[in-house]
Coordinates of C-alpha atoms and ligand atoms in Angstrom, one line a residue:
X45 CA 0.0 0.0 0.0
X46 CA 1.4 3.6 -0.7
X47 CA 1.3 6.1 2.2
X48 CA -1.8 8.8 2.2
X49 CA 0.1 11.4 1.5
X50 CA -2.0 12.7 -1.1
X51 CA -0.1 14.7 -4.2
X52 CA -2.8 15.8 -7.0
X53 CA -0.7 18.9 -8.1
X54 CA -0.3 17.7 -11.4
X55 CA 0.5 13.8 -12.8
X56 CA 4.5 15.3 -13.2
X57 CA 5.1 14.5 -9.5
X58 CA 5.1 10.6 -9.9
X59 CA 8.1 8.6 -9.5
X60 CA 9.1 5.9 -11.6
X61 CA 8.2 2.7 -10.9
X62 CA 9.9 -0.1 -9.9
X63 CA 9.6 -2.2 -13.0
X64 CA 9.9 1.2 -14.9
X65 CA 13.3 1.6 -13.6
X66 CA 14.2 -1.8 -14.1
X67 CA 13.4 -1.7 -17.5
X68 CA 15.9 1.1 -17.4
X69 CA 18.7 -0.5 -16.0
X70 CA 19.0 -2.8 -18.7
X71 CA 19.1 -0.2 -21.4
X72 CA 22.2 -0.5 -24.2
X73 CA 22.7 2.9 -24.5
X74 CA 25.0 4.9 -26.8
X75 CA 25.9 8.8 -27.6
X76 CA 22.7 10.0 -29.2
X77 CA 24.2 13.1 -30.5
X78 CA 26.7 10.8 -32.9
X79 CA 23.4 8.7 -33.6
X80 CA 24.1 6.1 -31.5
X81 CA 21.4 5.3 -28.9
X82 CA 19.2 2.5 -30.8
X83 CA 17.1 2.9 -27.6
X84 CA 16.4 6.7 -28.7
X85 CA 16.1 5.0 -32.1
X86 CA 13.4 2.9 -31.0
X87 CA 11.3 5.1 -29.2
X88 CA 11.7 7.5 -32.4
X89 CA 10.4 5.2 -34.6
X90 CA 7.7 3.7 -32.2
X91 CA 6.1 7.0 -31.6
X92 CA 6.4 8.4 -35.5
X93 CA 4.7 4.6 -36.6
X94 CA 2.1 5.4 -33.7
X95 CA 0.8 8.6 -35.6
X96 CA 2.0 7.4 -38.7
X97 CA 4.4 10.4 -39.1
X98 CA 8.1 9.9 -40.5
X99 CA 10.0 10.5 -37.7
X100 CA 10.3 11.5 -34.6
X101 CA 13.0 13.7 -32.1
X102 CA 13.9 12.8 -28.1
X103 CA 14.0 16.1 -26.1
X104 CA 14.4 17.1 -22.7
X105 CA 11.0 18.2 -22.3
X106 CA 7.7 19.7 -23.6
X107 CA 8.3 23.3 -23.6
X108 CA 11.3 22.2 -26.1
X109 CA 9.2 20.6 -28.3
X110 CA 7.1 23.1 -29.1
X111 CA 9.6 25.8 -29.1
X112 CA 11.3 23.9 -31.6
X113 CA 8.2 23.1 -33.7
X114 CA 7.8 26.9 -33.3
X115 CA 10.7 28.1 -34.7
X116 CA 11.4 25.6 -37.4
X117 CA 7.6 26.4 -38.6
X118 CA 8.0 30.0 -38.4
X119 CA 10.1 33.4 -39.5
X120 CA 11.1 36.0 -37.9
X121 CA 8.4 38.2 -37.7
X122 CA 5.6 35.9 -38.5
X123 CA 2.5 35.5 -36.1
X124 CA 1.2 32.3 -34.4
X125 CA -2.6 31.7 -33.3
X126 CA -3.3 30.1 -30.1
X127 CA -5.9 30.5 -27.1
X128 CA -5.7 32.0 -24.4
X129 CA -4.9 29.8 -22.3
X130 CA -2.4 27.7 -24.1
X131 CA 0.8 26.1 -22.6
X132 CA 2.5 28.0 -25.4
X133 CA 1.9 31.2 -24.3
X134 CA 1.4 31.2 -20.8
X135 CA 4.2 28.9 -19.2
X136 CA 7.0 28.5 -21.7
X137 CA 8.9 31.6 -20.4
X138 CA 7.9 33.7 -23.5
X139 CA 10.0 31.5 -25.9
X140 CA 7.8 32.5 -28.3
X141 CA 9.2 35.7 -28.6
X142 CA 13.2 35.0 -27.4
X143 CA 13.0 31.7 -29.7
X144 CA 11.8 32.3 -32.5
X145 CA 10.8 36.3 -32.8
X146 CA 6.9 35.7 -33.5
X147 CA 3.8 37.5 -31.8
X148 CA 0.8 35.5 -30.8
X149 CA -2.4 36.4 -32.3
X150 CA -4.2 35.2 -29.1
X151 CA -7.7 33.8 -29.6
X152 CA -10.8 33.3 -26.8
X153 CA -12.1 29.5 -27.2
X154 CA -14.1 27.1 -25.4
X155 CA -11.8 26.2 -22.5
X156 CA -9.1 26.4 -24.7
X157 CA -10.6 24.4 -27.4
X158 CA -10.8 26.9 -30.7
X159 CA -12.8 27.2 -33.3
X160 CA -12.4 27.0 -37.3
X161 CA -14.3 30.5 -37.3
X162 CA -12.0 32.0 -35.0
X163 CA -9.1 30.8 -37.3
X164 CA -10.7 32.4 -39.7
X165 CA -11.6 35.3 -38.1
X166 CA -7.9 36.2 -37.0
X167 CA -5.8 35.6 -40.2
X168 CA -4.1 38.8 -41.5
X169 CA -4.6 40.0 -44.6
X170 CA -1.9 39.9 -46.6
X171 CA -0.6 43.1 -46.6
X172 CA 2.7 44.6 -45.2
X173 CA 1.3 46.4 -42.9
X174 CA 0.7 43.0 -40.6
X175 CA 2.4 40.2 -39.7
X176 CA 1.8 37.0 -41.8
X177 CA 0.1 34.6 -40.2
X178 CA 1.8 31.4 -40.5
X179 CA 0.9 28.5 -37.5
X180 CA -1.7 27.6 -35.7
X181 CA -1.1 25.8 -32.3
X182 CA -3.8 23.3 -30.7
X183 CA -3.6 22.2 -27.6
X184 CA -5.0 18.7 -26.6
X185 CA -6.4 18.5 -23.7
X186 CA -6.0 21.4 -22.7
X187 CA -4.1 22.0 -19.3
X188 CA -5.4 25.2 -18.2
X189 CA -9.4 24.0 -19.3
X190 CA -9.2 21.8 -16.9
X191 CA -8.4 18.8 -19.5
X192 CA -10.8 20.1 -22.2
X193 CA -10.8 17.6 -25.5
X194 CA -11.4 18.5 -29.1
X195 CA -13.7 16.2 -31.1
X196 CA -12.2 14.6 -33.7
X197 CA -14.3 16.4 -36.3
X198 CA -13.5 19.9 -35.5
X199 CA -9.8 19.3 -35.6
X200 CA -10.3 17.5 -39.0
X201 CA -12.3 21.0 -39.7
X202 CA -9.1 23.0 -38.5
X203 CA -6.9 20.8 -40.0
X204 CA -8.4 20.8 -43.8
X205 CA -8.8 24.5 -43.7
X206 CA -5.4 25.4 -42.7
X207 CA -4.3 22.8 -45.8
X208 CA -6.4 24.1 -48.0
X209 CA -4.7 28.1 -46.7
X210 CA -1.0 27.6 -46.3
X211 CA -1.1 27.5 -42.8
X212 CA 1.0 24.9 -40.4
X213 CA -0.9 23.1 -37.9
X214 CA 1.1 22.0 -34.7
X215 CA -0.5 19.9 -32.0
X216 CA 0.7 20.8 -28.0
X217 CA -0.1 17.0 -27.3
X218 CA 1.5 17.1 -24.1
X219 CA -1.4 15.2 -22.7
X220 CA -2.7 13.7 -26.3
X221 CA -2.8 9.9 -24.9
X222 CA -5.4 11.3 -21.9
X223 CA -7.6 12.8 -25.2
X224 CA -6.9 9.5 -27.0
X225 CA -8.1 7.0 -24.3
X226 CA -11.0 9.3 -23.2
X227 CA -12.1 10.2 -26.7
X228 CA -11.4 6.1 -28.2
X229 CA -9.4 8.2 -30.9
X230 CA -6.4 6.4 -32.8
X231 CA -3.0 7.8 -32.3
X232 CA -2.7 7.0 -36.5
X233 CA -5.8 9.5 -37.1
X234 CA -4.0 12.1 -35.4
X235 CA -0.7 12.1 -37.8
X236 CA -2.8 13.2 -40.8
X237 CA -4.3 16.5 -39.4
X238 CA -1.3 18.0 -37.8
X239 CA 2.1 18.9 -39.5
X240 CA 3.9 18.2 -35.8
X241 CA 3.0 16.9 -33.0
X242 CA 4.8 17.3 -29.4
X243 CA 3.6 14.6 -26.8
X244 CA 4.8 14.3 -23.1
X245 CA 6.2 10.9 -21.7
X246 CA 6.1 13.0 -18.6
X247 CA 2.7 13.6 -17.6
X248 CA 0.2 11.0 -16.9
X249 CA 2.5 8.2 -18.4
X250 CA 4.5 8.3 -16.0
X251 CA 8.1 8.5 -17.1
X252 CA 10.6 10.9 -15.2
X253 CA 11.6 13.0 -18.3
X254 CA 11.0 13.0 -21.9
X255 CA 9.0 14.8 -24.6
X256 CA 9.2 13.7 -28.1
X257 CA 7.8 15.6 -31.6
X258 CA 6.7 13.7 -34.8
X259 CA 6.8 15.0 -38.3
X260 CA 8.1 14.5 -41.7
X261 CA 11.5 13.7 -42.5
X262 CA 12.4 17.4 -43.4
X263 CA 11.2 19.1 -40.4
X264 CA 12.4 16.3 -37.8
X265 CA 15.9 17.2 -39.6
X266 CA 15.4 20.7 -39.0
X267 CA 14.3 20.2 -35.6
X268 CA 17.1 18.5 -34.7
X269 CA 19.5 21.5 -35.5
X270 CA 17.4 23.7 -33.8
X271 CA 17.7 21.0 -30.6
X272 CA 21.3 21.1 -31.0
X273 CA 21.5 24.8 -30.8
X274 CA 19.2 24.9 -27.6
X275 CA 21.7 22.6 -26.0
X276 CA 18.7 19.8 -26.1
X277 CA 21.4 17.2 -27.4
X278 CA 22.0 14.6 -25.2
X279 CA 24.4 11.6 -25.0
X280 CA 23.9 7.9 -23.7
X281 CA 20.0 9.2 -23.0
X282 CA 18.8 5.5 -23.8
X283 CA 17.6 4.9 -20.2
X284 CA 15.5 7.6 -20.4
X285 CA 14.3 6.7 -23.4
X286 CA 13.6 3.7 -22.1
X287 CA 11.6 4.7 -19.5
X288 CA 9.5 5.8 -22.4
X289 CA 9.4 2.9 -24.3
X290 CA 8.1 1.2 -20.8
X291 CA 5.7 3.8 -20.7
X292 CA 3.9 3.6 -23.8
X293 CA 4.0 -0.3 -23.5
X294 CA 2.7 0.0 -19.7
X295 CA 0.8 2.9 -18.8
X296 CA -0.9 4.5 -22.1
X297 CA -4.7 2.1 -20.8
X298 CA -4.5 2.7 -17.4
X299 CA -5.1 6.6 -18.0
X300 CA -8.5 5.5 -17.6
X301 CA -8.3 4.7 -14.3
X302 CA -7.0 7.9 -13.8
X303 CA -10.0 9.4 -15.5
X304 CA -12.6 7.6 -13.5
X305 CA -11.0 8.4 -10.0
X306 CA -11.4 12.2 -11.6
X307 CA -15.1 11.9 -12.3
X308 CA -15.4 10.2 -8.7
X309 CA -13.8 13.2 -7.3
X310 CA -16.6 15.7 -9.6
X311 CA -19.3 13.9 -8.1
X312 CA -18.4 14.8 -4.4
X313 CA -17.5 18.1 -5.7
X314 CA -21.1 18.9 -7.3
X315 CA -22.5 18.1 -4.3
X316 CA -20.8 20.5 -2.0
X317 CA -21.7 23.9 -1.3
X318 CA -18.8 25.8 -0.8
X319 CA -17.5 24.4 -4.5
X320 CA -18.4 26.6 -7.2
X321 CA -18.0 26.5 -11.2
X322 CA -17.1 23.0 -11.2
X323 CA -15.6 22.8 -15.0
X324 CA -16.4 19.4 -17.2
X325 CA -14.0 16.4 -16.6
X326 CA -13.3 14.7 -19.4
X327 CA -10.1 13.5 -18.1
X328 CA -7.5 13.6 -15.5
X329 CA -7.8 17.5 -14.6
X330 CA -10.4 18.4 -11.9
X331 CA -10.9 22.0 -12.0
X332 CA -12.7 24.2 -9.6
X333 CA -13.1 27.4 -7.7
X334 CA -14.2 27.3 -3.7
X335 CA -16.2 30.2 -2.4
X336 CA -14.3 32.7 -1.4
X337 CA -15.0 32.9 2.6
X338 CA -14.3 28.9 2.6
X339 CA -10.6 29.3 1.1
X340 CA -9.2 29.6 4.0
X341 CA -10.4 27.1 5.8
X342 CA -10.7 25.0 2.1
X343 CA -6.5 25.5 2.3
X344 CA -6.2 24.5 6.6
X345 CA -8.4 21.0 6.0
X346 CA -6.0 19.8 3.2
X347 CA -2.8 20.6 4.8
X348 CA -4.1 19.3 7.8
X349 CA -4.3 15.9 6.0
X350 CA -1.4 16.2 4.0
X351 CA -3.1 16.5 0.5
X352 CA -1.4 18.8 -1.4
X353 CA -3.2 20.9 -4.8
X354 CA -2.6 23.5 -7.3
X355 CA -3.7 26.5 -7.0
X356 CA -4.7 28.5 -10.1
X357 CA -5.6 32.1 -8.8
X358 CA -6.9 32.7 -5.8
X359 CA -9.7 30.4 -5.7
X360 CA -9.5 28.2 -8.2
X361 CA -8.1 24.6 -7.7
X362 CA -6.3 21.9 -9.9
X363 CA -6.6 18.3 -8.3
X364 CA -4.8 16.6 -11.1
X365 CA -4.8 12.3 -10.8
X366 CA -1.9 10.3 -12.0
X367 CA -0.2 7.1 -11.1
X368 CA 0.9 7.8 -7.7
X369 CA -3.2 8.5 -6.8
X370 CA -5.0 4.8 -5.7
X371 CA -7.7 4.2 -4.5
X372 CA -7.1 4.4 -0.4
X373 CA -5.8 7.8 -1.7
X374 CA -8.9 8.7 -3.6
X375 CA -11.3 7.5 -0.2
X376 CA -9.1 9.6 2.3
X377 CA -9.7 12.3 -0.2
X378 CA -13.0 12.6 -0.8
X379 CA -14.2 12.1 2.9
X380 CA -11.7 14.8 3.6
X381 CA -13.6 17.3 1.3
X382 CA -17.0 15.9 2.6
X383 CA -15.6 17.2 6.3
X384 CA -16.0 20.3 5.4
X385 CA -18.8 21.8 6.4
Ligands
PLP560 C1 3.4 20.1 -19.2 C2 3.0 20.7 -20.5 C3 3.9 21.0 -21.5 C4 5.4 20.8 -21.3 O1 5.9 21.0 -20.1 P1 7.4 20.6 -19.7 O2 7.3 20.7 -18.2 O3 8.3 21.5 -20.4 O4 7.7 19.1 -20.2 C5 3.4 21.6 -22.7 N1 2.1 21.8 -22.9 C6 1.2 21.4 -21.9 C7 -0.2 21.6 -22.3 C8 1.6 20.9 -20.7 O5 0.6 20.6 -19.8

C-alpha cells in the first residue's frame, strides 16, 4: 500500500516505478548526438509509426518541443494563433518571442478548445502592414481547461482549412494519450491532421523525463539542428528513453483509471456547497473554484491531511490524478472534502 500522503498537483510528481526503472537498467545505450542510442532509435520510430508520421526527435521536455516546432515552422516576424490559455503562451517563459521572434495572435475559445471561425476570423490580410500569419497551435487536452478535448471532427475542420490556406498546424499534445483514451481516438488518425506533434512521456504516463515531436522527415531534420543549438542534445539518453518505451507499452490504458478516479472526485464536488464552477472532466484534470470565505479554511483541512493541490488564482483549484493516486488515496480524499462543512 502507498502512504496517504496525497499529491494531486499535477501527474509530473510521480516517481518511476519499480519495474519502470528496471526496464531502465538494462538499457544498451550509446551517444545519441553521434546517432548512436538505438534505444532513442526505437522510441523515435515507435512514436512516429504510432501517428503514422516519418519521424520523430527525443527532447528534454515539452516546452522544447514546441519551441522547436515553433521556430522551425515559423520566420522572424511571423504571427502564431493560439488561445488563451495555451501552454505556449502562458508557461514556456515567452519562448515564443526570445526563440523564434513571433507575436501570438491570441484567440478566446471554449476552454481552450478553438474554433475554425476563430481561425478564420484572425488571419491577417496579406498586406505589409501585418504580420503574416503562418501557424496555428492546438492544444490537446487542454491543461489550463481543466483537460478540455477537441472532437475529432473539429480538428479534422481546422486541419483541412489550414491545408487548404497555407497555414502549419502544430498539435501541444503534451497530454494527447489522456484525449486519446477518453475520446477512443487512434494515435494514427492524429498524424494526418497536424504537421507536428509534441507529446509528453512525462505527464500521466509516468516516465521521469521526456517529450518527443513527430513530423516528416524534413522538419524532424530541421528540428534536430534547432535542438542542438538549444543545448537539447543529449548523450547515452537510452535509459530515459527507455523509460518511455516502458511507458507507452505500460501505462498508455490505465489513463482510464485515472480518469474515473477524476469523475469520482466531480461527483463529491457537485454536491458540496462551498465548491463553485465545477468545470467538465473529461479526463485527468479536476478544476474548480471554492467560495471565497471557505478558502481559507478549504486551504487548513488539506494541509491538515497532507493533500497537497494547485492553486490557479486565488480560488481556483487543480486536483490533477496520475499514477501515484490509488484508490485508499482517492477514499481519504473525498471524505476529507465531505468534512467540510
Ligand atoms: C506540461 C505541459 C507542457 C510541457 O511541459 P514541460 O514541463 O516543459 O515538459 C506543454 N504543454 C502542456 C499543455 C503541458 O501541460
Amino acid at each position: 500500500m502507498k502512504d496517504l500522503n496525497i499529491d494531486l498537483r499535477s501527474d509530473t510528481i510521480t516517481i518511476p516505478t519499480k519495474e519502470m526503472l528496471n526496464y531502465m537498467f538494462q538499457a544498451k545505450v550509446g551517444d545519441d548526438v553521434w546517432e548512436e542510442d538505438e534505444v532513442v532509435k526505437d522510441l523515435e520510430a515507435h512514436l512516429a509509426s504510432m501517428f503514422d508520421k516519418e519521424a520523430a526527435l527525443f527532447c528534454p521536455s515539452g516546452t522544447m518541443t514546441n519551441q522547436i516546432a515553433i521556430r522551425v515552422h515559423t520566420k522572424m516576424g511571423d504571427e502564431i494563433i493560439c488561445d488563451k490559455l495555451s501552454h505556449i503562451y502562458n508557461y514556456e517563459g515567452g519562448g515564443v518571442a526570445s526563440n523564434s521572434g513571433v507575436s501570438v495572435r491570441l484567440v478566446d475559445g471554449d476552454l481552450g478548445r478553438i474554433s475554425l471561425d476563430q481561425i478564420k476570423s484572425n488571419i491577417n490580410p496579406d498586406d505589409v502592414h501585418f504580420p503574416r500569419t503562418r501557424l496555428v497551435c492546438l492544444e490537446n487536452t487542454v491543461n489550463k481547461g481543466g483537460g478540455a478535448c477537441y472532437d475529432y471532427n473539429s480538428m479534422q475542420d481546422i486541419s483541412h482549412y489550414c491545408q487548404n490556406h497555407n497555414l502549419t498546424l502544430h498539435l501541444d499534445g503534451a497530454r494527447v494519450f489522456n484525449a486519446l483514451v477518453a475520446k477512443s481516438h487512434s494515435s494514427h488518425d492524429y498524424g494526418k491532421l497536424f504537421d507536428s506533434i509534441s507529446i509528453c512521456l512525462s505527464k500521466g504516463l509516468g516516465a521521469p523525463i521526456g517529450s518527443v515531436l513527430v513530423g516528416n522527415i524534413s522538419f524532424i531534420k530541421e528540428a534536430k539542428r534547432v535542438r542542438k543549438s538549444l543545448g537539447g542534445g543529449m548523450r547515452q539518453v537510452g535509459y530515459l528513453a527507455a523509460a518511455g518505451q516502458y511507458a507507452l507499452e505500460n501505462h498508455i490504458n490505465r489513463l482510464e483509471d485515472d480518469h474515473k478516479r477524476a469523475r469520482l472526485i466531480g461527483e463529491t464536488l457537485i454536491e458540496l456547497h462551498y465548491i463553485v464552477n465545477l468545470r467538465p472532466i473529461e479526463t485527468n484534470i479536476v478544476l474548480f473554484d471554492v467560495k471565497a470565505d471557505y478558502v481559507p479554511r478549504f486551504k487548513m483541512t488539506l494541509e491538515t491531511n497532507d493533500i497537497k493541490a494547485s492553486f490557479m488564482g486565488d480560488r481556483t483549484v487543480r486536483f490533477v490524478t496520475n499514477l501515484d493516486f490509488c484508490d485508499d488515496q482517492l477514499e481519504l480524499l473525498l471524505n476529507t472534502l465531505k468534512s467540510l462543512h
